[in-house]
Short mmCIF file of C-alpha atoms and ligand atoms in Angstrom, two decimals:
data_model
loop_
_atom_site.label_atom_id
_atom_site.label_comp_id
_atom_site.label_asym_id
_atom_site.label_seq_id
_atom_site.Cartn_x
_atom_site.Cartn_y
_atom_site.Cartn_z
CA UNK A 15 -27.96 -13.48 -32.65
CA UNK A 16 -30.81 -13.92 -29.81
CA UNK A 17 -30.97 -11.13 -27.41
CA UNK A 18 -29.32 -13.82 -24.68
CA UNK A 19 -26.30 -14.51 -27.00
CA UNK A 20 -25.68 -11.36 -27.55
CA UNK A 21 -26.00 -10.33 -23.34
CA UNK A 22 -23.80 -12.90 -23.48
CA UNK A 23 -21.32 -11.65 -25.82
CA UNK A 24 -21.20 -7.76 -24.28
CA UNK A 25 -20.44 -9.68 -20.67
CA UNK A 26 -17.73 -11.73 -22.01
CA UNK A 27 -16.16 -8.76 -23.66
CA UNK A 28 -16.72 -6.63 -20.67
CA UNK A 29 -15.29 -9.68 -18.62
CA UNK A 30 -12.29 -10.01 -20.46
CA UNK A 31 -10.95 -6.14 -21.11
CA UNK A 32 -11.52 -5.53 -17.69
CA UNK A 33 -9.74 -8.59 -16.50
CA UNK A 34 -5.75 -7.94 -15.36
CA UNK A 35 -4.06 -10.88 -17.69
CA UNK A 36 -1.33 -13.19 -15.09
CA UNK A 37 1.94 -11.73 -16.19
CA UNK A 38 5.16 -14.79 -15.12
CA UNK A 39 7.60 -12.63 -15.92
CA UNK A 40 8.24 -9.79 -13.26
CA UNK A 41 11.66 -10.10 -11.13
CA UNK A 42 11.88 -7.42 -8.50
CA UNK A 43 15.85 -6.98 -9.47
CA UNK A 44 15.96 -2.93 -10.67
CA UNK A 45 15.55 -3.80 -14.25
CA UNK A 46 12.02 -2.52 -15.47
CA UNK A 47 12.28 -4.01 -18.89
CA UNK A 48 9.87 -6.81 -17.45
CA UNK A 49 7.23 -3.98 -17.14
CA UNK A 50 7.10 -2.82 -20.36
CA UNK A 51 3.90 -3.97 -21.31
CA UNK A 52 2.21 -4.07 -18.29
CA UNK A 53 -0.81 -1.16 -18.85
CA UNK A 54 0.67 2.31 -17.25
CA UNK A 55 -1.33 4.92 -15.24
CA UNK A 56 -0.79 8.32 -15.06
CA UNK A 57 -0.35 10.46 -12.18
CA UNK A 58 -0.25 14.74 -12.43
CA UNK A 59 2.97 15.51 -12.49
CA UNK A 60 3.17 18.46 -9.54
CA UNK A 61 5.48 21.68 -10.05
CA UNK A 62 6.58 23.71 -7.17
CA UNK A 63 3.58 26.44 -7.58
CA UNK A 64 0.91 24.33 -6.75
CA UNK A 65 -1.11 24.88 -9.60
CA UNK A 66 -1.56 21.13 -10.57
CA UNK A 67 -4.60 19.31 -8.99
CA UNK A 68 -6.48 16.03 -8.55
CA UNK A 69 -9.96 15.21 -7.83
CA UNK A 70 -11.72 12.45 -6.11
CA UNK A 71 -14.64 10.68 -7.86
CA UNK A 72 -16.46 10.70 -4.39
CA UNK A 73 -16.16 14.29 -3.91
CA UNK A 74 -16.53 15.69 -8.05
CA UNK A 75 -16.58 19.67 -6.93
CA UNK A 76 -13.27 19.10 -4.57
CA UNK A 77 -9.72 19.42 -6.08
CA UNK A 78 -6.43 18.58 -4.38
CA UNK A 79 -3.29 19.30 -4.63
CA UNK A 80 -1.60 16.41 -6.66
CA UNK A 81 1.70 16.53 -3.36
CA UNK A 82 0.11 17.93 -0.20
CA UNK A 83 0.86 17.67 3.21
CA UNK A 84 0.24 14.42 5.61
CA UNK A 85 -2.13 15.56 8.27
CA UNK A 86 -5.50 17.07 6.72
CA UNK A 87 -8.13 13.97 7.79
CA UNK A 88 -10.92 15.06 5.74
CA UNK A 89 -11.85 16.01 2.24
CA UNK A 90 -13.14 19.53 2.74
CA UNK A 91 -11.48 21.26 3.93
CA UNK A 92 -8.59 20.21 1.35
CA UNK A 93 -4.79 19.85 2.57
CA UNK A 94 -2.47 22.37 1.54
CA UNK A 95 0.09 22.05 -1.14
CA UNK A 96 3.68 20.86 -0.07
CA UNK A 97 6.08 20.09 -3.09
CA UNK A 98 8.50 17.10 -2.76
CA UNK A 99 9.67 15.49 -6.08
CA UNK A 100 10.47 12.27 -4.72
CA UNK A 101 6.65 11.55 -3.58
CA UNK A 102 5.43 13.41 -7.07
CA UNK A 103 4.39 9.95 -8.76
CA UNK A 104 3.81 10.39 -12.59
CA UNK A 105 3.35 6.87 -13.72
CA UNK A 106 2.74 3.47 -11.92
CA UNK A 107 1.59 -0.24 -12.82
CA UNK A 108 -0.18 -3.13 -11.41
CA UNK A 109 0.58 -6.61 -11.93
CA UNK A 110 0.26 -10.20 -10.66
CA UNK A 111 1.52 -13.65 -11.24
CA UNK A 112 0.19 -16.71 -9.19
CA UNK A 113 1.24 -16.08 -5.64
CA UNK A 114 2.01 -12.45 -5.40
CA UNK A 115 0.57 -8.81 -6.39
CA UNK A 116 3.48 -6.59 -7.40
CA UNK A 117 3.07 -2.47 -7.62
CA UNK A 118 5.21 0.21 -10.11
CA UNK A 119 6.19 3.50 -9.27
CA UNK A 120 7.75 6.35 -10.80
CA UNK A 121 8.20 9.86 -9.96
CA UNK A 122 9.67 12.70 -11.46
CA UNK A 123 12.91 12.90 -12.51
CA UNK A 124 15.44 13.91 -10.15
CA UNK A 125 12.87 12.73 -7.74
CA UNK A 126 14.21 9.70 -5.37
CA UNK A 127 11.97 7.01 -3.82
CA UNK A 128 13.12 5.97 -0.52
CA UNK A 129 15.42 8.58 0.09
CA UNK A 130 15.71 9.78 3.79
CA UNK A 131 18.46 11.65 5.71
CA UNK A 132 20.15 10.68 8.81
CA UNK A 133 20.25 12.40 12.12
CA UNK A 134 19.56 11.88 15.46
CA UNK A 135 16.14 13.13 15.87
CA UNK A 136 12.78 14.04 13.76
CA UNK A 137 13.33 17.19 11.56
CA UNK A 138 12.86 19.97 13.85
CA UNK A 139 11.11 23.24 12.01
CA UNK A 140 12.84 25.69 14.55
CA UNK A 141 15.84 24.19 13.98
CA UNK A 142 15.96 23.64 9.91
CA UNK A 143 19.45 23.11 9.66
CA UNK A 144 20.21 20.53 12.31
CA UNK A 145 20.20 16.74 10.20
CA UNK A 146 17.18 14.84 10.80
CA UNK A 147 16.22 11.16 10.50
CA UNK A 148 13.80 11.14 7.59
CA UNK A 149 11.10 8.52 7.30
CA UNK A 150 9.26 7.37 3.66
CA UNK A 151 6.81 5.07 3.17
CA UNK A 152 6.06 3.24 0.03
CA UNK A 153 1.98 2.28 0.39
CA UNK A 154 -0.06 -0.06 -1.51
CA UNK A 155 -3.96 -0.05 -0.55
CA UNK A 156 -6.25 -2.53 -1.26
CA UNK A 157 -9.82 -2.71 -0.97
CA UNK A 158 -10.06 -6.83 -1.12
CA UNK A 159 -13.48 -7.53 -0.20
CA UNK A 160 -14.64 -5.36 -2.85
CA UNK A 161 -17.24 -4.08 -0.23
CA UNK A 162 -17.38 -0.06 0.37
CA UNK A 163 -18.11 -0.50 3.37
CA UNK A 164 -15.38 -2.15 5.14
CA UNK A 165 -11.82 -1.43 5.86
CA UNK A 166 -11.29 2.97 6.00
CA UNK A 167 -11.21 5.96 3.41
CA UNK A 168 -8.12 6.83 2.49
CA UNK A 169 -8.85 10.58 3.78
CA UNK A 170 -9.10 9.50 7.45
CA UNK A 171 -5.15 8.74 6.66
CA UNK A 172 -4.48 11.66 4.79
CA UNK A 173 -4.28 10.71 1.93
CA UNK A 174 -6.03 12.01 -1.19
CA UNK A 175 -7.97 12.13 -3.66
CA UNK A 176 -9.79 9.83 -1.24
CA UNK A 177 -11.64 6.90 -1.69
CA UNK A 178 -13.46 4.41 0.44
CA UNK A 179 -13.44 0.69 1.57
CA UNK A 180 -9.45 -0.07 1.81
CA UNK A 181 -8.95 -3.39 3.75
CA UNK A 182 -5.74 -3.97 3.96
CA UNK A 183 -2.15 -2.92 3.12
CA UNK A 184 1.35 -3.69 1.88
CA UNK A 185 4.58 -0.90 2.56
CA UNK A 186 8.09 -0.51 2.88
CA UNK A 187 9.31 1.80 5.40
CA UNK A 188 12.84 3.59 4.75
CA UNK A 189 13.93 5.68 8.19
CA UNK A 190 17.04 7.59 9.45
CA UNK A 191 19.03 6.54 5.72
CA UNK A 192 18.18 3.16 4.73
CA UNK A 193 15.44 0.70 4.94
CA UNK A 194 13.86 -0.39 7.99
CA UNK A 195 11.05 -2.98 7.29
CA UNK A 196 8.32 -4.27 5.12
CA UNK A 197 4.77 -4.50 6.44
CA UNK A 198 1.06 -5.73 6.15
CA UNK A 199 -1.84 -3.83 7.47
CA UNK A 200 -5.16 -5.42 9.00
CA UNK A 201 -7.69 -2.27 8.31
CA UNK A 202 -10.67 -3.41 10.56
CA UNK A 203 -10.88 -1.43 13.85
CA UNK A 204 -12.40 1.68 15.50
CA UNK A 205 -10.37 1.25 18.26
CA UNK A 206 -8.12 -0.42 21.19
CA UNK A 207 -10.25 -3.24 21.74
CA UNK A 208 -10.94 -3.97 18.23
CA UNK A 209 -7.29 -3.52 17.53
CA UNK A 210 -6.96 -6.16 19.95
CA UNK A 211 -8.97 -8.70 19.05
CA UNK A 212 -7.72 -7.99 15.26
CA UNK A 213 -3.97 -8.93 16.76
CA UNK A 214 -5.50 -12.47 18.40
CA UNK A 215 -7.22 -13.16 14.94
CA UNK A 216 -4.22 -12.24 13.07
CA UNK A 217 -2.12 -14.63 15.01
CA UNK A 218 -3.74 -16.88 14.09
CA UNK A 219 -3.76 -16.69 10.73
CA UNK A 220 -6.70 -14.54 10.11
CA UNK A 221 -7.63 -11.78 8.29
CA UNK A 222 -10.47 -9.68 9.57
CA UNK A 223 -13.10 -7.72 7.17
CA UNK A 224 -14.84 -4.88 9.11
CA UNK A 225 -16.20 -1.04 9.05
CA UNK A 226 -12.98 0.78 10.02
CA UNK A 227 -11.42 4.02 11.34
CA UNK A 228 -7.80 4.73 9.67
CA UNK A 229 -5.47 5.22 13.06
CA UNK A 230 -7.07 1.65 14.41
CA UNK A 231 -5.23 -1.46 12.74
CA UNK A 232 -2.81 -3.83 13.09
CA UNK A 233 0.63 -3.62 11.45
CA UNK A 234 2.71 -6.77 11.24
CA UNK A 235 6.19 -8.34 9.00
CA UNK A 236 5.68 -11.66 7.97
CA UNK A 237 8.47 -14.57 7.08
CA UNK A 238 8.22 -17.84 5.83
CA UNK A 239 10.79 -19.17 7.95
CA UNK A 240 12.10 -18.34 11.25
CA UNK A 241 12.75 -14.46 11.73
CA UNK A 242 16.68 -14.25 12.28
CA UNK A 243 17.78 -14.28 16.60
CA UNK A 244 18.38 -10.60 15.95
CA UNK A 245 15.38 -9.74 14.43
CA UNK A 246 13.07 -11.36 17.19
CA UNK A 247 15.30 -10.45 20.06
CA UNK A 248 14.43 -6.46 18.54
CA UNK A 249 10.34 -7.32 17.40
CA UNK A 250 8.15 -5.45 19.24
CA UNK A 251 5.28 -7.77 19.53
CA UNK A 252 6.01 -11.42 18.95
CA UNK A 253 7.47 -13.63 16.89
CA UNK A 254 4.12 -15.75 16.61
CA UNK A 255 4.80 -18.55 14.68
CA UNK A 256 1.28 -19.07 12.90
CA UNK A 257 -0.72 -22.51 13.66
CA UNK A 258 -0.51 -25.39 10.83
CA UNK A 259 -0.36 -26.16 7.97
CA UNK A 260 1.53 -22.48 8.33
CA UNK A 261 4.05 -23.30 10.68
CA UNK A 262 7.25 -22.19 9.31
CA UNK A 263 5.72 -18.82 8.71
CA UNK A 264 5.84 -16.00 11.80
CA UNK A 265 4.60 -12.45 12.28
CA UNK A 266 5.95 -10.01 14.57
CA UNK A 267 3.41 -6.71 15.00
CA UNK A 268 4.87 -3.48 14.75
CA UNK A 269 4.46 0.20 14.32
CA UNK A 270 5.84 3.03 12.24
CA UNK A 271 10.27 3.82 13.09
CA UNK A 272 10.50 -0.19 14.97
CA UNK A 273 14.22 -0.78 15.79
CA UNK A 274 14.98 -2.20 12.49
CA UNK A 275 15.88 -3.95 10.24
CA UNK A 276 12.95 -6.38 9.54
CA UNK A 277 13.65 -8.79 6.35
CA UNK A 278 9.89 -9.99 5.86
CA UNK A 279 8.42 -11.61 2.49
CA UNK A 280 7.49 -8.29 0.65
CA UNK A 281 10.67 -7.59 -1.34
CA UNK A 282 11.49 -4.12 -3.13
CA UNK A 283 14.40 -3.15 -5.98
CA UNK A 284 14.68 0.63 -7.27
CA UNK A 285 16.33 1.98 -10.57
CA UNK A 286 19.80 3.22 -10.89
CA UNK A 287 18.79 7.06 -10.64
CA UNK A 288 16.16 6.14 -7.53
CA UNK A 289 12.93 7.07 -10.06
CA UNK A 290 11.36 3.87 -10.73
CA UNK A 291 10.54 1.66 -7.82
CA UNK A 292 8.95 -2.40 -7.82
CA UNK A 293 7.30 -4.13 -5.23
CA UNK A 294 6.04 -7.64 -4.38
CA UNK A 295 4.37 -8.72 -2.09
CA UNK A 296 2.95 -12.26 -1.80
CA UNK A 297 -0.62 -12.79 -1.27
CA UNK A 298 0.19 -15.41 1.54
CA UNK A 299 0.96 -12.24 4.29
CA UNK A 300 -2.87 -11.22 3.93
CA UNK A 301 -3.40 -14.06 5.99
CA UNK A 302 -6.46 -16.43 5.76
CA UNK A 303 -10.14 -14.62 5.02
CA UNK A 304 -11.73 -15.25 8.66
CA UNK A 305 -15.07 -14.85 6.79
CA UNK A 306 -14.70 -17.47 4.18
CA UNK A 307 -11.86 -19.51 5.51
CA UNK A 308 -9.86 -19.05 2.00
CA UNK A 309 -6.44 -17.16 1.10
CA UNK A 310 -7.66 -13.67 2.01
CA UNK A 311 -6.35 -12.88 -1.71
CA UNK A 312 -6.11 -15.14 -4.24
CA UNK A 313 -6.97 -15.38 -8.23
CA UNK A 314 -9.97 -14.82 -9.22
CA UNK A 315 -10.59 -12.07 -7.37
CA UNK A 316 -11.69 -8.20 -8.01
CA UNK A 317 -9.83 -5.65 -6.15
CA UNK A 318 -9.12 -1.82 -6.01
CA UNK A 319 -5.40 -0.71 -5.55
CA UNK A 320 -4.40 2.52 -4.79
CA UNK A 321 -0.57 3.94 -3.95
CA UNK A 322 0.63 6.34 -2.36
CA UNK A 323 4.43 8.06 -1.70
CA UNK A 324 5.03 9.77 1.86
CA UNK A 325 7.69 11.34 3.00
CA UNK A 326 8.95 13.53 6.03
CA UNK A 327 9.62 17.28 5.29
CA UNK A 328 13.38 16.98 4.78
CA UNK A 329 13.20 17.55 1.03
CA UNK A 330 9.54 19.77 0.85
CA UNK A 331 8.73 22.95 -0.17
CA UNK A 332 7.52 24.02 2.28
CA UNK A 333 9.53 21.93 4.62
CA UNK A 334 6.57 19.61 6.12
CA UNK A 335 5.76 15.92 5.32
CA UNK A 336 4.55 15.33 1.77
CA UNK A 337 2.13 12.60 -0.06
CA UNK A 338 1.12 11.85 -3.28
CA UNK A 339 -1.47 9.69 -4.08
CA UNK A 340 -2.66 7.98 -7.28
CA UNK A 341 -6.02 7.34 -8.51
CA UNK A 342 -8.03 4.37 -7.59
CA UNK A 343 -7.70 1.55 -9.94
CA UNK A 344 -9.81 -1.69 -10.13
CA UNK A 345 -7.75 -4.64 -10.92
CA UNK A 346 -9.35 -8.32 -11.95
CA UNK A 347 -6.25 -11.43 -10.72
CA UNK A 348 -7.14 -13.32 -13.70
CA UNK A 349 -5.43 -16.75 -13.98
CA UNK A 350 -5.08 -16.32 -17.51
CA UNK A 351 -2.26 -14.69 -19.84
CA UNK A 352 -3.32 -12.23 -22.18
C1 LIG B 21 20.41 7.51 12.77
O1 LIG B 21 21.64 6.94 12.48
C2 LIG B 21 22.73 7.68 13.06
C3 LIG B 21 24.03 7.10 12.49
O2 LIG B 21 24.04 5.73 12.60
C4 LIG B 21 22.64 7.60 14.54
O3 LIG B 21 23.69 8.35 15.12
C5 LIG B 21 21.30 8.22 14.99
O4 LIG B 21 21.12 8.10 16.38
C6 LIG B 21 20.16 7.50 14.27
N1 LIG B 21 18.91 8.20 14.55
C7 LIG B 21 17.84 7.60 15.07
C8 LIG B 21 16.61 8.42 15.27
O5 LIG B 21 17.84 6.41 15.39
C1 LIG B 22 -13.33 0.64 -7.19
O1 LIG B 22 -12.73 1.70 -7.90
C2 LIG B 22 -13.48 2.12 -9.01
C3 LIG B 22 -12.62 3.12 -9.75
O2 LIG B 22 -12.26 4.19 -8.92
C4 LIG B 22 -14.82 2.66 -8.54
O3 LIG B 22 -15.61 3.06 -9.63
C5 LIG B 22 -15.55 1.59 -7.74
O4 LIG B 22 -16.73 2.11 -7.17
C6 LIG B 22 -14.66 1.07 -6.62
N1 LIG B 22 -15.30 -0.06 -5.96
C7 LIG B 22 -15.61 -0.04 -4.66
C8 LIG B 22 -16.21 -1.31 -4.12
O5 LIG B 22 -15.41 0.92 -3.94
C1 LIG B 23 -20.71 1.77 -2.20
O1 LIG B 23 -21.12 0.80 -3.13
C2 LIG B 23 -22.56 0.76 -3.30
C3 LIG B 23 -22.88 -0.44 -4.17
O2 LIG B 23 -22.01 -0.51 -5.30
C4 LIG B 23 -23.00 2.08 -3.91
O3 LIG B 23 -24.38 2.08 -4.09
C5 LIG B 23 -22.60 3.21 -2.95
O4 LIG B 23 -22.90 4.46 -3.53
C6 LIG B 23 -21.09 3.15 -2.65
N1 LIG B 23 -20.78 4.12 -1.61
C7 LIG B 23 -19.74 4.93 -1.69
C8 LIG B 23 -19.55 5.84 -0.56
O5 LIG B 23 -18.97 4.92 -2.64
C1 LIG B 24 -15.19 -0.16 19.69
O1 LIG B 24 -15.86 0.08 18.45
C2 LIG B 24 -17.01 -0.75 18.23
C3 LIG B 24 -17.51 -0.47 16.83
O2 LIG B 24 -17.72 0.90 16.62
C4 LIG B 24 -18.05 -0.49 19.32
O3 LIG B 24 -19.15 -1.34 19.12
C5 LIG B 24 -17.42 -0.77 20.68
O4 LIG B 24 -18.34 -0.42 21.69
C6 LIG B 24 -16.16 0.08 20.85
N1 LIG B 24 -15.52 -0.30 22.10
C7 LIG B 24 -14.98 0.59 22.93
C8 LIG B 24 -14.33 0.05 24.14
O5 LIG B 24 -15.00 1.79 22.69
#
């Protein structure tokens, strides 16, 4: 072989196990049989002492504790450990099919994604036994421009081991016992007036790509038909019903504990015992890419994912909010099956 053909050969080879084959076959129903050979990554499974760790490869000589809690916004100095088995992801998945990126978790057993408690107020710590309304939030990050530099690092949210250059997000938020909506994130502010302009943008249509604090983004549900009279008479920010050809589809912006419920287009199913939860959420609520006028995600493209579990302290040791989050994985949207 000439030294081209064979360059040629190592790139095709590196192209192709890298690349994420199109998988047709994922229903988001609570049956994971469809996942079964979808690659699986591993997460640390955490114990109650604390003595099981992550480590960033941004910051090699840090380690983290795999659950910690939700409100240390910097690598060093690292968060403290607080124990919650139903953040404690062990395994999780990534796959795609032609119009939507779907996400795997599980944690441990006995461990229960989505779970909150009802009350009438946040969980009080001088007042432990009074009910609370607990909040989770199932998180899918993705760095889509496959740029560094843009969107935040996952540290400036709390979350670790961090990583930089996430873009944009897809969650479901469970609050006071049940679920309460589904939700896309715009990462590409540093603050009000960039948050601002972001929500003009977004309305119509577009996606924005910029350097980015965490705390400064917009947060929106989007349908593909016209949110029911309830839901828009309780949205906080809209409906905006997006300009053509997108017209049947609205977005309504948002925040964190919105009077829900808010049925939007990412859609969710969890296993019998609660451990294993699926995800989908279609690549038409990232918008259009204001930069290149194209489906902000779309085949073809490289991307890293990471996912996180957060929860509020209800069910901790100690009893403060509690994340988990997995390592960064880079994922290729091939159009082709494997
Ligand atoms: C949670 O739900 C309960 C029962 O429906 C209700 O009494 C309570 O006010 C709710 N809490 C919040 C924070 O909305
Ligand atoms: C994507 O993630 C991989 C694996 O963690 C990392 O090596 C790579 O640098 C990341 N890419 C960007 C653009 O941050
Ligand atoms: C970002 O990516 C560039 C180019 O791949 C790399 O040189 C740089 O070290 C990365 N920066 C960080 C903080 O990961
Ligand atoms: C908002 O952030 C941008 C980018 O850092 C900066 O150029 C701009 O001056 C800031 N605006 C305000 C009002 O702080």
């Amino acid at each position: 072989m000439s030294i081209l053909k064979q360059i040629f050969f190592i790139y095709l080879i590196i192209h192709l196990v890298k690349s994420d084959p199109i998988n047709r076959n994922i229903k988001i129903d609570g049956n994971f049989d469809d996942w079964k050979n979808v690659p699986s990554y591993t997460d640390p499974e955490d114990n109650i002492d604390g003595t099981v760790y992550d480590r960033s490869p941004w910051f090699p000589s840090l380690k983290f504790p795999d659950c910690h809690d939700a409100d240390t916004f910097q690598p060093d100095p690292i968060p403290t450990h607080v124990y919650n088995p139903n953040v404690n992801i062990v395994e999780f998945k990534i796959a795609h099919d032609d119009t939507s990126l779907y996400a795997y978790y599980r944690v441990v057993d006995g461990g229960v994604i989505g779970k909150t408690s009802v009350g009438a107020n946040e969980f009080d710590k001088n007042n432990p036994s009074q009910s609370s309304a607990g909040r989770y939030y199932v998180i899918a990050t993705v760095d889509i421009d496959n740029d560094n530099t843009t969107g935040y690092w996952l540290h400036g949210g709390a979350y670790h081991p961090t990583a930089p250059g996430f873009d944009g997000n897809f969650e479901v938020e469970f609050f006071n016992g049940s679920f309460n909506q589904d939700v896309y994130l715009d990462h590409a502010a540093n603050n009000n007036t960039e948050v601002n302009y972001l929500k003009h943008e977004n309305k119509r249509n577009q996606f924005i790509f910029r350097p980015a604090i965490y705390e400064s983004y917009t947060e929106y549900i989007y349908w593909k038909h016209k949110p029911t009279s309830s839901e828009s008479k309780r949205c906080l920010d809209g409906p905006y019903r997006l300009p053509r050809p997108y017209s049947n589809n609205y977005i309504c912006f948002t925040q964190d504990k919105a009077p829900g419920p808010f049925n939007g287009i990412i859609s969710y199913s969890r296993s019998e015992k609660g451990n294993e939860f699926e995800m989908r959420a279609p690549f038409e609520g990232f918008l259009l890419n204001k930069d290149t006028g194209r489906p902000t995600l779309q085949l073809g493209m490289t991307i890293n994912i990471s996912l996180s579990l957060e929860t509020s302290g209800e069910d901790s040791t100690p009893r403060d909010w509690s994340s988990d989050t997995a390592a960064t994985i880079q994922y290729t949207l091939s159009d082709s099956a494997a």
